[in-house]
XYZ file of C-alpha atoms in Angstrom:
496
model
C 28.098 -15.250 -75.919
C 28.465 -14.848 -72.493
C 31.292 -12.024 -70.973
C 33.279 -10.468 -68.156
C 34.699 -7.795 -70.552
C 33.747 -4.566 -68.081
C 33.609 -2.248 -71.616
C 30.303 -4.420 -71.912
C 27.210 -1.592 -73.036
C 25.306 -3.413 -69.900
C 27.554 -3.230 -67.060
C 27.840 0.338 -65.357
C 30.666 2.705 -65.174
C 29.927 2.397 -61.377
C 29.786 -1.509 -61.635
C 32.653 -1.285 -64.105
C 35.057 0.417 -61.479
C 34.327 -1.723 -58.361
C 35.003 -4.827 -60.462
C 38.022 -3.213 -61.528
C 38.699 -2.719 -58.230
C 37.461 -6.168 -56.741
C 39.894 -7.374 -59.266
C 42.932 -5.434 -58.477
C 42.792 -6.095 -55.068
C 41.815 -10.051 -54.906
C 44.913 -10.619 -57.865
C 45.342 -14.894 -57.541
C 48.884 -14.409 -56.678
C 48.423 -12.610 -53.506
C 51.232 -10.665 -53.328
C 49.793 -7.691 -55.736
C 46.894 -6.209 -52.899
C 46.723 -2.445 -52.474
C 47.836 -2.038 -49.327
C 44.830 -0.199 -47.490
C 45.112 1.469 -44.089
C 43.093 3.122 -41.731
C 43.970 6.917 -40.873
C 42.503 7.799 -37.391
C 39.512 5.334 -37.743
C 39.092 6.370 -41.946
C 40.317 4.136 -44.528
C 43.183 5.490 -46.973
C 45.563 4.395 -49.173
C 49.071 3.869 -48.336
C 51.979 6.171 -49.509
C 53.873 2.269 -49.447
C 51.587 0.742 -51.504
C 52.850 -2.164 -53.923
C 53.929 -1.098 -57.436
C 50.548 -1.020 -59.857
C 52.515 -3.623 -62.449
C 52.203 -6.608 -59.695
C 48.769 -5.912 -60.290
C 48.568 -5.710 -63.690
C 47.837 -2.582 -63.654
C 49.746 0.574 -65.293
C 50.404 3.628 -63.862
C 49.523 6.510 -65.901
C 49.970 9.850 -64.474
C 47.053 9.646 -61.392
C 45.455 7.234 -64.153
C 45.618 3.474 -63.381
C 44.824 1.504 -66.513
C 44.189 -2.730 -66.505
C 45.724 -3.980 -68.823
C 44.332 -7.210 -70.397
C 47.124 -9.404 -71.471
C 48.886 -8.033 -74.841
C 46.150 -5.253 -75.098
C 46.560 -2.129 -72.846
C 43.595 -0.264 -74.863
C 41.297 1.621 -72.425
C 37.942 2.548 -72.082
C 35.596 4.783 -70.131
C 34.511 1.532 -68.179
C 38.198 0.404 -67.016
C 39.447 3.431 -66.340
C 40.047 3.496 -62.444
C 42.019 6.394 -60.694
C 43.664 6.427 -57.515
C 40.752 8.882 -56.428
C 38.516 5.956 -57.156
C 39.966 3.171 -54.943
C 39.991 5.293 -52.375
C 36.516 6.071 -52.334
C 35.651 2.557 -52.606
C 38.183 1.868 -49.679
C 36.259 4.788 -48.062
C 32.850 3.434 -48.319
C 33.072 0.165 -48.010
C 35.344 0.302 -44.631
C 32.053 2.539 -43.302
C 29.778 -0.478 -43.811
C 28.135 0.472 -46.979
C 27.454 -2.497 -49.224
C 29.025 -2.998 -52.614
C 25.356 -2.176 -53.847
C 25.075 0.740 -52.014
C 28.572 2.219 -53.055
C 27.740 1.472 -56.842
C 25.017 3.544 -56.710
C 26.637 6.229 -54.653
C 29.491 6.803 -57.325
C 26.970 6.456 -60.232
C 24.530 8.905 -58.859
C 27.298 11.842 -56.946
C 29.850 12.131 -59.163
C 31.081 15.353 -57.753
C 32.436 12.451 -55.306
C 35.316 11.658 -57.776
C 36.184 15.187 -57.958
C 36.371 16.176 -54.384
C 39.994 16.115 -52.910
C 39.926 12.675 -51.012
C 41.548 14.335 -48.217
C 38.629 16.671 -47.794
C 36.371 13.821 -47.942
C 38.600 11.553 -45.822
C 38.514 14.921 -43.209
C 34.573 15.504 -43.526
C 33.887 11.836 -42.431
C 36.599 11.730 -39.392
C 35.116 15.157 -38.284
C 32.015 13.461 -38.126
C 33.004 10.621 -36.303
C 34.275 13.334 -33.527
C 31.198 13.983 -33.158
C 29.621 10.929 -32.354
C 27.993 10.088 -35.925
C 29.871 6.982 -36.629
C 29.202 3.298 -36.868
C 25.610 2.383 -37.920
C 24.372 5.927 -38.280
C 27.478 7.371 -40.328
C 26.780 4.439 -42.876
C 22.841 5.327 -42.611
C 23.351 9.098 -42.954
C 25.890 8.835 -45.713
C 23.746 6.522 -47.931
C 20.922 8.579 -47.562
C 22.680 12.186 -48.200
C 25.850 11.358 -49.676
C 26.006 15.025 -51.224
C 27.108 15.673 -47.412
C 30.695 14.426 -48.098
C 31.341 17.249 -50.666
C 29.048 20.134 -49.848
C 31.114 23.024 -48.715
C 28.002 24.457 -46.710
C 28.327 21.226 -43.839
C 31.888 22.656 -43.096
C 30.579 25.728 -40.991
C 27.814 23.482 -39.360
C 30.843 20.829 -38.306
C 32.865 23.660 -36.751
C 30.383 25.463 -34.998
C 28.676 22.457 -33.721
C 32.718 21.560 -32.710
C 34.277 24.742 -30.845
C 31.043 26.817 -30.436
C 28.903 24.401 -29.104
C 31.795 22.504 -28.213
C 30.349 19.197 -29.220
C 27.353 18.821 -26.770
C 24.902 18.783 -29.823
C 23.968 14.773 -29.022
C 24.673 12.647 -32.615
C 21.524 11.239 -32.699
C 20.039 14.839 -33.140
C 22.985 16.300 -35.501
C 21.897 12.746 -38.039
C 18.298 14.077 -37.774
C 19.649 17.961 -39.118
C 22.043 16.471 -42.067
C 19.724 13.929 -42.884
C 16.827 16.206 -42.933
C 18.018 19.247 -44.030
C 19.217 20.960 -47.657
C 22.997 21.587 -47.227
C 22.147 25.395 -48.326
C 20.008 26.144 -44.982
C 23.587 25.507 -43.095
C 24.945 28.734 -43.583
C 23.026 30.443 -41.408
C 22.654 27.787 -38.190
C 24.966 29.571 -36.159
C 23.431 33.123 -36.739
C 19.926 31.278 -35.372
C 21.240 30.286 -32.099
C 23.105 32.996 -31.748
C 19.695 34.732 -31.948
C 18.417 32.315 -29.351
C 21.557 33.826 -26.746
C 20.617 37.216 -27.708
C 16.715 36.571 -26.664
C 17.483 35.403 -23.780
C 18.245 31.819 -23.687
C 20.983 30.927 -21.214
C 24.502 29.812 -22.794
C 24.362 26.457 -20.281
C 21.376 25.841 -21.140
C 21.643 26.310 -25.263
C 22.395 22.367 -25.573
C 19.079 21.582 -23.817
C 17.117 23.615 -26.319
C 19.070 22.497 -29.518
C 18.973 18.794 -28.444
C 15.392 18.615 -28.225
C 13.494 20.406 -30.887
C 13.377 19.845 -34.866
C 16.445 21.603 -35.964
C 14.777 21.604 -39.695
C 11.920 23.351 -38.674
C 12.716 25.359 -35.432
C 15.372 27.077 -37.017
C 17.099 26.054 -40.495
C 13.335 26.649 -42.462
C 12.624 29.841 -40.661
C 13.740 32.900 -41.407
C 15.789 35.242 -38.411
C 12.380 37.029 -38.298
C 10.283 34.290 -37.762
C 12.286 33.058 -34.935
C 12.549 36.682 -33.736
C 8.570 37.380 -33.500
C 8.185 34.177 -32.383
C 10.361 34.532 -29.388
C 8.713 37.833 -29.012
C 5.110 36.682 -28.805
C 6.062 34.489 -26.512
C 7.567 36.572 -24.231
C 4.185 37.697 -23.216
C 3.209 34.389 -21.850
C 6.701 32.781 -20.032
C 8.791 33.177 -23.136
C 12.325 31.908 -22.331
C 11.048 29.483 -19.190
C 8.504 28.562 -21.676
C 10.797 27.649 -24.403
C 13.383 25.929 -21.764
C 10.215 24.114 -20.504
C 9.304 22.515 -24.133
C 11.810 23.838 -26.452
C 9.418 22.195 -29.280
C 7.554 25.125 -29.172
C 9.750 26.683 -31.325
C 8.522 23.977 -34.318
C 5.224 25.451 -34.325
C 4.479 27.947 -36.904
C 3.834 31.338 -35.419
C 1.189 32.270 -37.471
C -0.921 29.077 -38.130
C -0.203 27.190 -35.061
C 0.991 29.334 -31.997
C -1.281 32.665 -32.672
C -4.347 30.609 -33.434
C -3.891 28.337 -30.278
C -3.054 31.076 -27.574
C -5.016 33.103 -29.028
C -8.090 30.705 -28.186
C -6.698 29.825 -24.684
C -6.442 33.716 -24.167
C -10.539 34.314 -25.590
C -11.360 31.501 -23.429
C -9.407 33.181 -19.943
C -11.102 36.376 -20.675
C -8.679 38.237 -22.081
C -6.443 37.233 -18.779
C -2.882 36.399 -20.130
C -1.385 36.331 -17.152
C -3.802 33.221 -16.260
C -3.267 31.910 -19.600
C 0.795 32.130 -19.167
C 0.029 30.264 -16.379
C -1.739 27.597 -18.320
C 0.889 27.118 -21.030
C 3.904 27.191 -18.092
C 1.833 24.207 -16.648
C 1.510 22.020 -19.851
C 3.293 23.914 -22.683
C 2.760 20.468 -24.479
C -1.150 22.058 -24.703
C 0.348 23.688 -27.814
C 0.749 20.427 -29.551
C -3.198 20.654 -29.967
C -4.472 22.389 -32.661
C -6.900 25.682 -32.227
C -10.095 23.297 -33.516
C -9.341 20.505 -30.938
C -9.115 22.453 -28.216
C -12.237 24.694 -29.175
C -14.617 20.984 -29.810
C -13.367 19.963 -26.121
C -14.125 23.396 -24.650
C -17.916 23.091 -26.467
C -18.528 19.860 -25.441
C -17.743 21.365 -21.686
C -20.047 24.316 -22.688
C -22.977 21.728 -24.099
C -23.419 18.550 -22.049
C -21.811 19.878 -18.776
C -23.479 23.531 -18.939
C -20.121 24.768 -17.973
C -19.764 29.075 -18.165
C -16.291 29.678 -20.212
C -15.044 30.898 -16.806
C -15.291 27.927 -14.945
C -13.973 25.739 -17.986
C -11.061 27.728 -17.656
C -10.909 27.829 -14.294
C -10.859 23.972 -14.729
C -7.664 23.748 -17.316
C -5.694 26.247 -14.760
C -6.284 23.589 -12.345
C -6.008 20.813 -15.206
C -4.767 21.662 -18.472
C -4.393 17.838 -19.688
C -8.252 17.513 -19.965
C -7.461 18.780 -23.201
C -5.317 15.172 -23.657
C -8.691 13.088 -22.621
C -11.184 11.630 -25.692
C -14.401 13.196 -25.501
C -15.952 10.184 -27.043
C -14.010 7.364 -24.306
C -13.233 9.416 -21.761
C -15.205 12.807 -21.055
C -18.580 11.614 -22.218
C -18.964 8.702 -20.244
C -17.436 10.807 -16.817
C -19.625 13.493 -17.222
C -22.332 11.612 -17.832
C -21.943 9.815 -15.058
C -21.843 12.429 -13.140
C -24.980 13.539 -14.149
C -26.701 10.245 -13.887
C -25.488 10.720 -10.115
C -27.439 13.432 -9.793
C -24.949 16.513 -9.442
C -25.818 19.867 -11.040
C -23.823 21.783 -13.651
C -22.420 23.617 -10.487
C -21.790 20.225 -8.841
C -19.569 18.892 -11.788
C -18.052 22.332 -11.669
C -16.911 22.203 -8.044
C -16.139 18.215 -8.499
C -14.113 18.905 -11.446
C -11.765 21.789 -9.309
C -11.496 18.731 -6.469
C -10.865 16.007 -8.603
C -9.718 16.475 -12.567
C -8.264 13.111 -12.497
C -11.225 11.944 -12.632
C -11.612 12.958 -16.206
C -8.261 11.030 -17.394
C -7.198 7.908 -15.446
C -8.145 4.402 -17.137
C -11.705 3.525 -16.133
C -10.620 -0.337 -16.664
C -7.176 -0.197 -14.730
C -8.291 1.927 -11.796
C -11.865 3.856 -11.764
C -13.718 0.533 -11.948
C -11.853 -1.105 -9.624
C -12.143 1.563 -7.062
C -16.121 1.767 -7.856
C -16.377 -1.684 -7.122
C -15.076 -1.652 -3.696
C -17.151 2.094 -2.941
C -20.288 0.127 -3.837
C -19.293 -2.841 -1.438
C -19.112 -0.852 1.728
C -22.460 0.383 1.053
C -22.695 3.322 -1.733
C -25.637 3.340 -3.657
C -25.450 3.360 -7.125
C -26.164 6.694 -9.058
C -26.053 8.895 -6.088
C -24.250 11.818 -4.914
C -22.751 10.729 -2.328
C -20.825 7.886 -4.258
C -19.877 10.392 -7.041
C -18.435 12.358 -3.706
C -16.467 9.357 -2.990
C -15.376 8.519 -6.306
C -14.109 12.860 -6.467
C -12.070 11.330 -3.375
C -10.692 8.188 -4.268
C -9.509 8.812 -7.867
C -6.637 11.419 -5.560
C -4.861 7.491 -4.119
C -4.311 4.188 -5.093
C -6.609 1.554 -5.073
C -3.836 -0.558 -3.133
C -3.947 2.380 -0.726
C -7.544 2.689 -0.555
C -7.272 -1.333 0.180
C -4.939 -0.578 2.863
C -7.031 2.140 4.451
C -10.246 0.128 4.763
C -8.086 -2.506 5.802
C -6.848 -0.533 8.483
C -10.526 1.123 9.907
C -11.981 -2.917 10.001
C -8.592 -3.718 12.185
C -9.501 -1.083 14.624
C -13.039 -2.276 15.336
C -14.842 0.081 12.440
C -17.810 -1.739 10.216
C -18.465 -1.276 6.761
C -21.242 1.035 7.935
C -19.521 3.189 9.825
C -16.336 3.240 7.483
C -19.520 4.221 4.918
C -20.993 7.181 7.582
C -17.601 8.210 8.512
C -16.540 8.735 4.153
C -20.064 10.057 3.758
C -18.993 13.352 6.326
C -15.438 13.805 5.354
C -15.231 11.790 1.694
C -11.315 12.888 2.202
C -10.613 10.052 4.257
C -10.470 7.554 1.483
C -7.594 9.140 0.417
C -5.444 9.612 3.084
C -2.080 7.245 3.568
C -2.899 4.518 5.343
C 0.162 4.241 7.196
C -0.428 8.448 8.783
C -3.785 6.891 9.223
C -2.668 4.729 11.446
C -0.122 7.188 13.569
C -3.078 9.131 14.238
C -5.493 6.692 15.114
C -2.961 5.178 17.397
C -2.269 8.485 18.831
C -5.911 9.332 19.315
C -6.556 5.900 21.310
C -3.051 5.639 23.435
C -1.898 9.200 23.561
C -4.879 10.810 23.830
C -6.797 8.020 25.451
C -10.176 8.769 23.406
C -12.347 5.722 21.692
C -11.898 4.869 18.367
C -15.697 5.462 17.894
C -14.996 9.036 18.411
C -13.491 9.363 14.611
C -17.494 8.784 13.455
C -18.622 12.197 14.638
C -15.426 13.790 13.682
C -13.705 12.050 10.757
C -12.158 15.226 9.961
C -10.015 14.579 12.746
C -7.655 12.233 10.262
C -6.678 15.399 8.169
C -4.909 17.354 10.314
C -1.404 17.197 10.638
C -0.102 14.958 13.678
C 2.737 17.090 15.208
C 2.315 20.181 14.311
C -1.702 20.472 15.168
C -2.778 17.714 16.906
C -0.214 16.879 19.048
C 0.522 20.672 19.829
C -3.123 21.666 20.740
C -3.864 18.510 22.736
C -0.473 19.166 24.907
C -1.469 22.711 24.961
C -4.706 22.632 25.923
C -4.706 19.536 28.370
C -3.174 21.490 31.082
C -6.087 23.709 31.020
C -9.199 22.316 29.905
C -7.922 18.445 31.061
C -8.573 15.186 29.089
C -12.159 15.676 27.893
C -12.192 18.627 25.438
C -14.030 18.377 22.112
C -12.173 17.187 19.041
C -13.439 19.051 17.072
C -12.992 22.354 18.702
C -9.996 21.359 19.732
C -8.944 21.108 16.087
C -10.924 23.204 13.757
C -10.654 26.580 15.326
C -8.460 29.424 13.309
C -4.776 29.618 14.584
C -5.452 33.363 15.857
C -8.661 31.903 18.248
C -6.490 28.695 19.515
C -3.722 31.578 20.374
């Protein structure tokens, strides 16, 4: 026979109080609600509420009993206490479903015999500090043990008048959610071990706002972050850490030895050179010791690179350790190669032009190869792996615009091609200082534009400050007729 009784053997204590409470506060004549109001954003229950008999209940002590018509016998299942409506109250009002909040209560009963208030304070303290809404109810149904643990009391008032709430919400979720309320207690001796190494009060938010809390500090022990910060120290250390605070997530003995340690083997022994590798992409650091050694042999192998001028090549370009050797640095190199340049050559083109080894071949390299080849570069020769060192330094819309701008003055294709094949630079110029200096060198100057095909060069110098200074200079002397190019390409001490 079916049964609402809420002593039934299959029907939860947890279930068995919410329905008690569902009941209680949905009585069909209205007038017998709890009266349930909200305390600085937190549900509570009023000091006014209605008497417990209009809702056939009885008040017991802090016991309230339903009673059941003539019967007022009790069991463990319809026992409710004020404690328990106002978790319920509690819960609920923070969007947790009636699902959620059975399961809650069933599984943390230390819940019904933490002080409400404490509770009630835990969760408003919280919402001070940004955790509310959405992520209060996602954080709270996750780790509900948060709302009684005493440890999350010294995190909540640190974070508050130390840190003096600039910890973002988003990141304090990510530490209670992550993190076993026992690894609180000694937070705020960590950071205050990040101060004494060095890291700059105004700056303490940045650093705590953007690495893994969990790992960075709460899993390691004040040593660990102490010879971390120390090792460091040889190779940037604080402006490292204030570059990519995530360095402090790595594991100093399996992750950051291993991987400096390679980067400092590969320099020579140099750390100064490899400080200034990791203060150029500390994000190298993310790769582990075996990736970066397979990139730097596949350098060694099929480029005949020395370890010197591999290394050479990450100081100038440290994110061709972010490039797939099997999409990326195969096919470039071996292009390269198939264009005829030496191990030398790719080492030289490489120092020019690392971009080469990274940007999109689809989105960009191709297009730009396309348009080399149809203003006469041959295919697999050095001069168009010249040009391509030059072009992959612009856009192709600017390399549009600066062709554009040579066939609008009278250049061909050919001598746009001779003119590239002398000073490969030009490609990469912006069009529109292009153009000043062309129009200087034909009004101001009153030269031919033909001139620019036996000194191309003549595009890289600065307009004011070199060209324009000389000519002035040296047009009072010499008159209109001097030489371009030694004009221009003399040393500042011989032009004096």
């Amino acid at each position: 026979m079916a049964t609402n009784s809420l002593s039934s053997s299959c029907i939860s204590p947890a279930r068995a109080l919410l329905a008690a409470i569902s009941t209680a506060s949905f009585h069909p004549h209205g007038h017998g609600c709890l009266s349930i109001i909200k305390l600085n954003g937190v549900v509570g229950v009023s000091e006014q509420r209605q008497p417990f008999t209009q809702l056939g209940l009885q008040h017991f002590g802090r016991m309230i009993v339903r009673c059941n018509g003539t019967s007022t016998r009790s069991s463990s299942s319809n026992v409710v206490t004020d404690m328990d409506v106002m978790l319920v109250s509690l819960l609920q009002e923070m969007g947790i479903d009636q699902r959620e909040v059975e399961l809650i209560l069933e599984n943390n009963p230390a819940l019904r015999f933490k002080g409400f208030t404490s509770i009630r304070a835990r969760v408003q303290s919280l919402q001070q500090l940004g955790v509310d809404g959405l992520a209060l109810c996602r954080l709270i149904s996750k780790r509900p043990d948060l709302l009684t643990a005493e440890e999350v009391d010294s995190l909540i008032r640190f974070v508050k008048e130390d840190l003096e709430s600039q910890m973002e919400p988003g990141q304090l979720e990510r530490l209670l959610s992550a993190t076993e309320p026992a690894c609180f207690l000694g937070f705020e001796r960590k950071v205050r071990l990040l101060l004494h190494h060095g890291i700059p009060p105004e700056k303490l938010a940045h650093v705590l706002n953007n690495v893994n809390l969990t790992k960075a500090l709460c899993l390691k022990s004040d040593e660990e972050i102490e010879r971390t910060i120390t090792f460091l120290s040889r190779f940037g250390g604080v402006n490292l850490i204030l570059h990519r605070p995530a360095i402090l997530n790595y594991d100093l003995d399996n992750q950051l030895i291993p991987r400096i340690g390679f980067l400092t083997e590969l320099s020579g022994g140099d750390e100064e050179a490899t400080g200034t590798v990791l203060r150029k992409l500390p994000a190298v650091l993310a790769y582990t010791a075996e990736h970066l050694k397979d990139h730097v042999e596949f350098f060694r192998s099929f480029a005949g690179l020395t370890d010197q001028e591999i290394f050479r090549i990450v100081m100038v370009y440290p994110n061709l350790f972010s490039a797939s050797r099997k999409r990326k640095l195969h096919p470039r190199i071996d292009f390269l190669k198939q264009c005829g340049l030496s191990s030398n050559d790719i080492f030289r083109f490489l120092i020019k032009a690392p971009l080469f080894l990274s940007l999109s071949f689809e989105e960009n390299l191709a297009y730009k190869l396309v348009f080399l080849v149809k203003i006469g570069y041959e295919n697999k020769t050095k001069d168009l792996a010249l040009a391509m060192g030059a072009v992959t330094r612009t856009s192709f819309k600017n390399l549009q615009e600066v062709i554009g701008l040579f066939l609008k003055y009278g250049l061909s294709c050919g001598d746009i091609l001779a003119m590239s094949k002398k000073h490969p630079q030009i490609l990469q110029y912006n069009h529109v200082s292009l153009e000043e200096k062309i129009d200087y060198l034909i009004e101001g100057m009153g030269r031919e534009i033909g001139e620019l095909l036996a000194f191309p060069a003549f595009l890289g110098y600065k307009l004011d400050t070199r060209i324009k200074h000389r000519y002035e200079a040296r047009k009072k002397v010499l008159g209109e007729g001097m030489s371009l190019n030694k004009l221009l390409s003399e040393s500042a001490k011989d032009f004096k």
